Amino acid sequence: MTLEDVSNIRLVNQQIEASTFKEGKDLVSWMGAMQAQDYAMATWGIGLRLPGSTEKLIQEEIDRGAILRTHLLRPTWHLVSTDDIWWILELTAAQVRTKSSSRLKQLGISSELCLKSNQVIESAFISHKYLTREELYFEMEQNKVGGGKDCWSHLIFLAELDGILCSGIKKDKSQTYAILCDRVSRPASISRDEALAKLAFKYFSSHCPASLNDFIWWSGLPITAAKRALEIIKPGFISETIADQEFWFPENFSRSAPVASSVYLLPAFDEFLISYKDRTAAFPLRHHSKAFTNNGIFHPVIVVGGKVKGIWKRTIKKNKVYFESQFFDDVSKEVLDLTKNAALKFAAFLDKEIEYIQPT
C-alpha cells in the first residue's frame, strides 16, 4: 500500500466515493462526529456523502433533532448523531474545557459566573423551546451576567459542555439553541473504557487508514487515553507501515483501486482533510498553504483521483449559485468537465441554478 492508496481508500471509507447510507443521522454516526463551525459547508459535508440528498432534507433532520450541532472532541462545533451525543460529550467535555482554560481565564469566567449563567439559561427555556444566540445574550444582560458578548458566547459554549444546551431548529435563517435533555433523553452512562473503544472503533473504521497521531488529533484525547482506546480495539484491527507511519484499519477491510477520473468538491473543514494530523497522503506539503492557513482556516477543496488539486468557492445570490474553481496546476479537459458536473450536483443540493465561472 502506498500513500496514494491511503488517500483513495479514505475516499471510500469516508463515504465520499461510494456511500452506503441513506439518512444523514446514520452517516454522521458512522463518522463519529463531523467538524461543523461553518454551518452551510457542514451540511454539504453530509450531502456529498448522501447521493440525491438536498440541503432542505439535511436541515429537516437537524430541525427534528436527529442530528445535533454542539461542542465536543475539540474546542469547536461538531455535528453528531443523537445516538452518540451523550457518551461522546461525557467522554470529551472535560478535555475541551481544559484546552479552553486559558481563554476562559482571560475572560474572567469563574465557576461562580458559570453557575449563574447556567441558571439564567435554564430559566430562559422555561417559556421558550428554542432561543437564538442574541436572545440568550438579552437574557444574560437582563439578569446582569457580566462580561459582554464575548464572555457570554463562551458561557453558552460551557453550557453545551455541561450537557445543558445543544442546537435547536433554524428560525428565520438563524440557528437556535435548545435544552439537550428536551431533544434527547439522557441514557445510562457507559464506562470510560467502553466510550474510548466506541470512539476509536468509529474513527478507525470510517477514517481509515489512519495513524494513532491522527486519532489523537481528531479525538482531542490525551495521548495515554488515545493509546488505551486503540489498545482495546486492536483485536479487530490490523496495521501496515507506509512511509514510516503505522496505519490502522479493520481486519475485514477490502482495498479499493484508485479512481483517477473522480472529482469531488469537498466543503471547508471537511473530514477528508481536517481529521488527520498528517495530510500529505492527500496532497504534497508545497500546496498545503493554498488549502488551509496557519490559523486553522480550511478552504473548500477539489479532489481529483483522491488528491487535492485545487480550491473552489461559491457565491449565492437569490436562486443562483456562482461557482469558481482554481487549480494548483494545469488539468485536463476531462477534469474540467468533471468539475462542472460536480458543481451541478452542488447546485442541485442547494436547489439553485448554477453560473459556472471559468477558471483563470
CSV table of C-alpha atoms in Angstrom, one decimal:
chain,number,residue,atom,x,y,z
A,1,MET,CA,0.0,0.0,0.0
A,2,THR,CA,1.3,3.5,-0.9
A,3,LEU,CA,0.3,7.0,0.3
A,4,GLU,CA,-1.8,7.3,-2.9
A,5,ASP,CA,-3.7,4.2,-1.9
A,6,VAL,CA,-4.3,5.7,1.6
A,7,SER,CA,-5.9,8.8,0.2
A,8,ASN,CA,-8.2,6.8,-2.2
A,9,ILE,CA,-9.2,4.3,0.4
A,10,ARG,CA,-10.2,7.2,2.7
A,11,LEU,CA,-12.5,8.5,0.0
A,12,VAL,CA,-14.3,5.2,0.1
A,13,ASN,CA,-14.5,4.7,3.9
A,14,GLN,CA,-15.5,8.3,4.4
A,15,GLN,CA,-18.4,7.6,2.1
A,16,ILE,CA,-17.4,10.1,-0.5
A,17,GLU,CA,-16.8,7.8,-3.3
A,18,ALA,CA,-19.4,5.2,-2.6
A,19,SER,CA,-22.0,5.9,0.1
A,20,THR,CA,-23.8,3.0,1.9
A,21,PHE,CA,-26.1,5.4,3.9
A,22,LYS,CA,-29.5,7.0,3.1
A,23,GLU,CA,-30.0,9.1,6.2
A,24,GLY,CA,-27.8,11.9,7.5
A,25,LYS,CA,-28.1,10.7,11.1
A,26,ASP,CA,-26.6,7.3,10.2
A,27,LEU,CA,-23.9,8.8,8.1
A,28,VAL,CA,-22.9,11.2,10.9
A,29,SER,CA,-22.9,8.3,13.4
A,30,TRP,CA,-20.6,6.3,11.1
A,31,MET,CA,-18.2,9.2,11.0
A,32,GLY,CA,-18.3,9.6,14.8
A,33,ALA,CA,-18.7,13.3,14.6
A,34,MET,CA,-18.1,15.9,11.8
A,35,GLN,CA,-16.5,19.3,12.3
A,36,ALA,CA,-19.1,22.0,11.7
A,37,GLN,CA,-18.1,25.6,12.6
A,38,ASP,CA,-19.1,26.6,9.0
A,39,TYR,CA,-22.7,25.5,9.1
A,40,ALA,CA,-23.6,25.7,5.4
A,41,MET,CA,-20.4,23.8,4.5
A,42,ALA,CA,-21.1,21.2,7.2
A,43,THR,CA,-24.5,20.4,5.7
A,44,TRP,CA,-22.8,19.9,2.3
A,45,GLY,CA,-20.3,17.7,4.0
A,46,ILE,CA,-23.2,15.4,4.8
A,47,GLY,CA,-24.9,16.0,1.4
A,48,LEU,CA,-22.0,15.0,-0.8
A,49,ARG,CA,-21.9,11.7,1.1
A,50,LEU,CA,-25.6,11.0,0.6
A,51,PRO,CA,-26.3,11.0,-3.2
A,52,GLY,CA,-29.6,12.6,-4.1
A,53,SER,CA,-29.9,14.5,-0.8
A,54,THR,CA,-30.7,18.2,-0.5
A,55,GLU,CA,-29.9,21.0,1.9
A,56,LYS,CA,-33.5,21.0,2.8
A,57,LEU,CA,-33.6,17.3,3.7
A,58,ILE,CA,-30.5,17.7,5.9
A,59,GLN,CA,-31.9,20.7,7.6
A,60,GLU,CA,-35.1,18.7,8.3
A,61,GLU,CA,-33.0,16.1,10.1
A,62,ILE,CA,-31.3,18.8,12.1
A,63,ASP,CA,-34.6,20.5,12.9
A,64,ARG,CA,-36.2,17.4,14.3
A,65,GLY,CA,-33.1,16.6,16.4
A,66,ALA,CA,-31.8,13.5,14.6
A,67,ILE,CA,-28.5,15.4,14.1
A,68,LEU,CA,-27.2,17.9,16.6
A,69,ARG,CA,-24.6,20.6,16.5
A,70,THR,CA,-22.6,21.2,19.6
A,71,HIS,CA,-19.1,21.4,21.0
A,72,LEU,CA,-17.2,18.2,21.6
A,73,LEU,CA,-14.0,16.4,20.8
A,74,ARG,CA,-12.0,19.6,20.2
A,75,PRO,CA,-12.9,23.3,21.1
A,76,THR,CA,-15.1,23.7,18.0
A,77,TRP,CA,-18.6,22.8,16.8
A,78,HIS,CA,-19.3,19.3,15.5
A,79,LEU,CA,-22.3,17.5,14.1
A,80,VAL,CA,-23.2,14.4,16.0
A,81,SER,CA,-26.0,11.8,15.9
A,82,THR,CA,-28.5,11.8,18.7
A,83,ASP,CA,-27.4,8.2,19.3
A,84,ASP,CA,-23.9,9.3,20.2
A,85,ILE,CA,-24.3,12.8,21.7
A,86,TRP,CA,-24.3,11.8,25.4
A,87,TRP,CA,-21.5,9.3,25.6
A,88,ILE,CA,-19.2,11.4,23.4
A,89,LEU,CA,-20.0,14.5,25.4
A,90,GLU,CA,-19.3,12.7,28.7
A,91,LEU,CA,-16.0,11.4,27.3
A,92,THR,CA,-14.7,14.6,25.8
A,93,ALA,CA,-16.2,17.6,27.6
A,94,ALA,CA,-13.6,17.8,30.2
A,95,GLN,CA,-10.7,17.9,27.7
A,96,VAL,CA,-12.4,20.6,25.6
A,97,ARG,CA,-12.8,22.7,28.8
A,98,THR,CA,-9.2,22.1,29.7
A,99,LYS,CA,-8.0,23.2,26.2
A,100,SER,CA,-10.1,26.3,26.5
A,101,SER,CA,-9.0,27.2,30.1
A,102,SER,CA,-6.5,30.0,29.2
A,103,ARG,CA,-9.2,31.8,27.2
A,104,LEU,CA,-11.8,31.3,29.9
A,105,LYS,CA,-9.3,32.8,32.4
A,106,GLN,CA,-8.6,35.8,30.2
A,107,LEU,CA,-12.4,36.5,30.1
A,108,GLY,CA,-12.6,36.2,33.9
A,109,ILE,CA,-15.0,33.2,33.7
A,110,SER,CA,-15.2,31.7,37.2
A,111,SER,CA,-17.1,28.6,38.4
A,112,GLU,CA,-19.5,31.0,40.1
A,113,LEU,CA,-20.2,33.0,36.9
A,114,CYS,CA,-20.7,29.8,35.0
A,115,LEU,CA,-23.2,28.6,37.6
A,116,LYS,CA,-25.1,31.8,37.4
A,117,SER,CA,-25.1,31.7,33.6
A,118,ASN,CA,-26.4,28.2,33.5
A,119,GLN,CA,-29.2,29.1,35.9
A,120,VAL,CA,-30.2,32.1,33.7
A,121,ILE,CA,-30.0,29.9,30.5
A,122,GLU,CA,-32.2,27.1,32.0
A,123,SER,CA,-34.7,29.7,33.3
A,124,ALA,CA,-35.0,31.3,29.9
A,125,PHE,CA,-36.1,28.0,28.3
A,126,ILE,CA,-39.0,27.5,30.8
A,127,SER,CA,-41.1,29.6,28.5
A,128,HIS,CA,-39.3,29.1,25.2
A,129,LYS,CA,-38.4,25.9,23.4
A,130,TYR,CA,-35.8,27.5,21.1
A,131,LEU,CA,-33.7,30.6,21.5
A,132,THR,CA,-31.2,32.3,19.3
A,133,ARG,CA,-27.7,33.4,20.5
A,134,GLU,CA,-28.9,37.0,20.5
A,135,GLU,CA,-31.9,36.1,22.6
A,136,LEU,CA,-29.7,34.4,25.1
A,137,TYR,CA,-27.4,37.4,25.2
A,138,PHE,CA,-30.5,39.5,26.0
A,139,GLU,CA,-31.4,37.2,28.9
A,140,MET,CA,-27.9,37.4,30.3
A,141,GLU,CA,-27.9,41.2,30.0
A,142,GLN,CA,-31.3,41.4,31.8
A,143,ASN,CA,-30.1,39.1,34.6
A,144,LYS,CA,-26.8,41.0,35.0
A,145,VAL,CA,-24.5,38.3,33.9
A,146,GLY,CA,-21.3,40.4,33.5
A,147,GLY,CA,-18.7,40.2,30.7
A,148,GLY,CA,-20.4,41.2,27.5
A,149,LYS,CA,-20.9,39.2,24.3
A,150,ASP,CA,-17.5,37.6,24.1
A,151,CYS,CA,-17.8,36.3,27.6
A,152,TRP,CA,-21.5,35.3,27.1
A,153,SER,CA,-20.6,33.3,24.0
A,154,HIS,CA,-18.1,31.3,26.0
A,155,LEU,CA,-20.6,30.8,28.8
A,156,ILE,CA,-23.0,29.3,26.2
A,157,PHE,CA,-20.2,27.1,25.0
A,158,LEU,CA,-19.7,25.9,28.6
A,159,ALA,CA,-23.4,25.2,28.9
A,160,GLU,CA,-23.0,22.9,25.9
A,161,LEU,CA,-20.1,21.1,27.5
A,162,ASP,CA,-22.2,20.8,30.7
A,163,GLY,CA,-24.9,18.9,28.7
A,164,ILE,CA,-27.4,21.8,29.1
A,165,LEU,CA,-27.6,23.2,25.6
A,166,CYS,CA,-27.4,21.9,22.1
A,167,SER,CA,-28.6,23.0,18.7
A,168,GLY,CA,-32.3,23.7,18.0
A,169,ILE,CA,-34.2,24.4,14.9
A,170,LYS,CA,-33.4,27.0,12.2
A,171,LYS,CA,-35.6,30.0,12.8
A,172,ASP,CA,-35.8,32.9,10.4
A,173,LYS,CA,-32.4,31.9,8.9
A,174,SER,CA,-30.9,32.0,12.4
A,175,GLN,CA,-29.6,29.0,14.3
A,176,THR,CA,-31.1,28.4,17.7
A,177,TYR,CA,-30.3,26.6,20.9
A,178,ALA,CA,-32.4,24.1,22.8
A,179,ILE,CA,-32.2,22.2,26.1
A,180,LEU,CA,-30.3,18.9,25.3
A,181,CYS,CA,-32.4,16.8,27.6
A,182,ASP,CA,-35.6,18.0,25.8
A,183,ARG,CA,-34.2,16.9,22.5
A,184,VAL,CA,-32.5,13.6,23.6
A,185,SER,CA,-33.3,11.7,26.8
A,186,ARG,CA,-30.1,11.1,28.8
A,187,PRO,CA,-29.4,7.3,28.7
A,188,ALA,CA,-27.5,5.4,31.3
A,189,SER,CA,-23.8,6.3,31.3
A,190,ILE,CA,-21.3,3.8,29.9
A,191,SER,CA,-17.8,3.1,31.3
A,192,ARG,CA,-14.8,5.2,30.2
A,193,ASP,CA,-13.2,2.2,28.5
A,194,GLU,CA,-16.4,1.4,26.6
A,195,ALA,CA,-16.6,5.0,25.4
A,196,LEU,CA,-13.0,5.0,24.4
A,197,ALA,CA,-13.5,1.8,22.5
A,198,LYS,CA,-16.6,3.1,20.7
A,199,LEU,CA,-14.9,6.3,19.7
A,200,ALA,CA,-11.8,4.6,18.4
A,201,PHE,CA,-13.8,2.0,16.5
A,202,LYS,CA,-15.8,4.7,14.8
A,203,TYR,CA,-12.8,6.7,13.9
A,204,PHE,CA,-10.6,3.8,12.6
A,205,SER,CA,-13.5,2.3,10.7
A,206,SER,CA,-14.7,5.5,9.0
A,207,HIS,CA,-11.4,7.4,8.6
A,208,CYS,CA,-9.1,4.5,7.8
A,209,PRO,CA,-6.3,4.1,7.0
A,210,ALA,CA,-5.3,6.4,9.9
A,211,SER,CA,-2.5,6.6,12.5
A,212,LEU,CA,-2.6,6.9,16.2
A,213,ASN,CA,-1.4,10.5,15.9
A,214,ASP,CA,-4.3,11.2,13.5
A,215,PHE,CA,-6.7,9.8,16.1
A,216,ILE,CA,-5.1,11.8,18.9
A,217,TRP,CA,-5.6,15.0,16.8
A,218,TRP,CA,-9.2,14.2,15.8
A,219,SER,CA,-10.5,13.0,19.1
A,220,GLY,CA,-8.6,15.6,21.2
A,221,LEU,CA,-8.0,12.8,23.8
A,222,PRO,CA,-4.8,12.9,25.9
A,223,ILE,CA,-2.1,10.6,24.5
A,224,THR,CA,-2.5,8.0,27.2
A,225,ALA,CA,-6.3,7.8,26.7
A,226,ALA,CA,-5.9,7.6,22.9
A,227,LYS,CA,-3.4,4.8,23.2
A,228,ARG,CA,-5.7,3.0,25.6
A,229,ALA,CA,-8.6,3.3,23.1
A,230,LEU,CA,-6.5,1.8,20.3
A,231,GLU,CA,-5.3,-0.9,22.5
A,232,ILE,CA,-8.8,-2.0,23.4
A,233,ILE,CA,-9.9,-2.3,19.7
A,234,LYS,CA,-6.7,-3.8,18.4
A,235,PRO,CA,-8.1,-7.4,18.3
A,236,GLY,CA,-10.4,-6.4,15.4
A,237,PHE,CA,-7.9,-4.2,13.5
A,238,ILE,CA,-4.7,-4.7,11.6
A,239,SER,CA,-1.9,-2.3,10.8
A,240,GLU,CA,0.5,-1.6,7.9
A,241,THR,CA,3.6,0.7,7.9
A,242,ILE,CA,3.6,3.1,5.0
A,243,ALA,CA,6.1,6.0,4.6
A,244,ASP,CA,7.4,5.4,8.1
A,245,GLN,CA,3.9,5.7,9.6
A,246,GLU,CA,1.7,2.9,11.1
A,247,PHE,CA,-1.8,3.0,9.7
A,248,TRP,CA,-4.7,1.1,11.2
A,249,PHE,CA,-7.8,-0.4,9.6
A,250,PRO,CA,-10.4,-3.1,10.3
A,251,GLU,CA,-9.2,-6.7,9.7
A,252,ASN,CA,-12.2,-7.3,7.4
A,253,PHE,CA,-11.1,-4.3,5.3
A,254,SER,CA,-11.1,-4.6,1.5
A,255,ARG,CA,-8.8,-2.3,-0.5
A,256,SER,CA,-10.2,-0.1,-3.3
A,257,ALA,CA,-8.3,0.7,-6.5
A,258,PRO,CA,-7.7,4.4,-7.2
A,259,VAL,CA,-10.2,6.1,-9.4
A,260,ALA,CA,-8.1,8.6,-11.4
A,261,SER,CA,-11.1,10.2,-13.1
A,262,SER,CA,-13.2,11.0,-10.0
A,263,VAL,CA,-13.7,14.7,-9.0
A,264,TYR,CA,-15.3,15.8,-5.7
A,265,LEU,CA,-16.0,19.2,-4.3
A,266,LEU,CA,-15.3,19.0,-0.6
A,267,PRO,CA,-16.5,21.7,1.8
A,268,ALA,CA,-14.4,23.8,4.0
A,269,PHE,CA,-13.2,22.0,7.1
A,270,ASP,CA,-14.2,18.6,5.6
A,271,GLU,CA,-13.2,15.4,7.5
A,272,PHE,CA,-11.2,14.2,4.5
A,273,LEU,CA,-8.5,16.7,5.4
A,274,ILE,CA,-9.2,18.1,8.9
A,275,SER,CA,-9.5,14.8,10.7
A,276,TYR,CA,-5.8,13.8,10.1
A,277,LYS,CA,-2.7,15.2,11.8
A,278,ASP,CA,-0.7,14.4,8.7
A,279,ARG,CA,-2.3,15.4,5.4
A,280,THR,CA,0.4,14.5,3.0
A,281,ALA,CA,-1.4,11.5,1.7
A,282,ALA,CA,-4.0,13.8,0.1
A,283,PHE,CA,-1.5,16.4,-1.3
A,284,PRO,CA,2.1,17.5,-1.0
A,285,LEU,CA,3.3,20.0,1.5
A,286,ARG,CA,4.0,22.6,-1.1
A,287,HIS,CA,0.3,23.1,-1.7
A,288,HIS,CA,-0.9,23.0,1.9
A,289,SER,CA,-0.8,26.7,2.4
A,290,LYS,CA,-3.2,27.1,-0.6
A,291,ALA,CA,-5.8,24.9,1.1
A,292,PHE,CA,-5.6,25.9,4.7
A,293,THR,CA,-3.9,28.6,6.8
A,294,ASN,CA,-1.7,28.6,9.8
A,295,ASN,CA,-4.6,29.9,12.0
A,296,GLY,CA,-6.8,27.0,11.1
A,297,ILE,CA,-8.9,28.2,8.2
A,298,PHE,CA,-9.7,25.4,5.7
A,299,HIS,CA,-10.9,26.2,2.3
A,300,PRO,CA,-13.2,24.1,0.1
A,301,VAL,CA,-11.1,21.8,-2.0
A,302,ILE,CA,-11.3,20.0,-5.3
A,303,VAL,CA,-10.2,16.3,-5.0
A,304,VAL,CA,-9.2,14.6,-8.3
A,305,GLY,CA,-8.5,10.9,-8.1
A,306,GLY,CA,-8.0,11.0,-4.4
A,307,LYS,CA,-5.7,14.0,-4.4
A,308,VAL,CA,-6.4,17.7,-3.6
A,309,LYS,CA,-5.8,19.5,-6.9
A,310,GLY,CA,-7.4,22.9,-6.2
A,311,ILE,CA,-9.8,25.0,-4.3
A,312,TRP,CA,-13.3,26.3,-5.1
A,313,LYS,CA,-15.7,28.9,-3.8
A,314,ARG,CA,-19.4,29.7,-4.3
A,315,THR,CA,-21.4,32.9,-4.1
A,316,ILE,CA,-25.1,32.6,-3.5
A,317,LYS,CA,-27.5,35.3,-4.8
A,318,LYS,CA,-31.2,34.6,-4.6
A,319,ASN,CA,-31.9,31.5,-6.7
A,320,LYS,CA,-28.5,31.2,-8.3
A,321,VAL,CA,-25.1,29.9,-7.1
A,322,TYR,CA,-22.0,31.3,-8.8
A,323,PHE,CA,-19.2,28.7,-8.8
A,324,GLU,CA,-15.5,29.4,-9.2
A,325,SER,CA,-12.6,26.9,-9.3
A,326,GLN,CA,-8.8,27.4,-9.0
A,327,PHE,CA,-6.4,24.5,-9.7
A,328,PHE,CA,-2.9,24.4,-8.3
A,329,ASP,CA,-1.5,23.2,-11.7
A,330,ASP,CA,-2.9,22.7,-15.2
A,331,VAL,CA,-5.5,20.0,-15.5
A,332,SER,CA,-7.1,18.1,-18.4
A,333,LYS,CA,-10.3,19.0,-20.2
A,334,GLU,CA,-11.8,15.8,-18.7
A,335,VAL,CA,-11.1,17.1,-15.1
A,336,LEU,CA,-12.6,20.5,-16.0
A,337,ASP,CA,-15.7,18.7,-17.4
A,338,LEU,CA,-16.0,16.5,-14.3
A,339,THR,CA,-15.6,19.6,-12.1
A,340,LYS,CA,-18.5,21.2,-13.9
A,341,ASN,CA,-20.6,18.0,-13.2
A,342,ALA,CA,-19.6,18.1,-9.6
A,343,ALA,CA,-20.7,21.8,-9.4
A,344,LEU,CA,-24.1,20.9,-10.9
A,345,LYS,CA,-24.5,18.3,-8.1
A,346,PHE,CA,-23.7,21.0,-5.5
A,347,ALA,CA,-26.2,23.4,-7.1
A,348,ALA,CA,-28.9,20.6,-7.1
A,349,PHE,CA,-28.2,20.1,-3.4
A,350,LEU,CA,-28.9,23.8,-2.8
A,351,ASP,CA,-31.9,23.6,-5.2
A,352,LYS,CA,-30.5,26.6,-7.2
A,353,GLU,CA,-29.4,27.4,-10.7
A,354,ILE,CA,-25.7,27.5,-11.4
A,355,GLU,CA,-23.5,30.1,-13.0
A,356,TYR,CA,-20.1,28.4,-13.7
A,357,ILE,CA,-17.2,30.9,-13.9
A,358,GLN,CA,-14.4,29.6,-16.0
A,359,PRO,CA,-11.1,29.1,-14.1
A,360,THR,CA,-8.4,31.6,-14.8
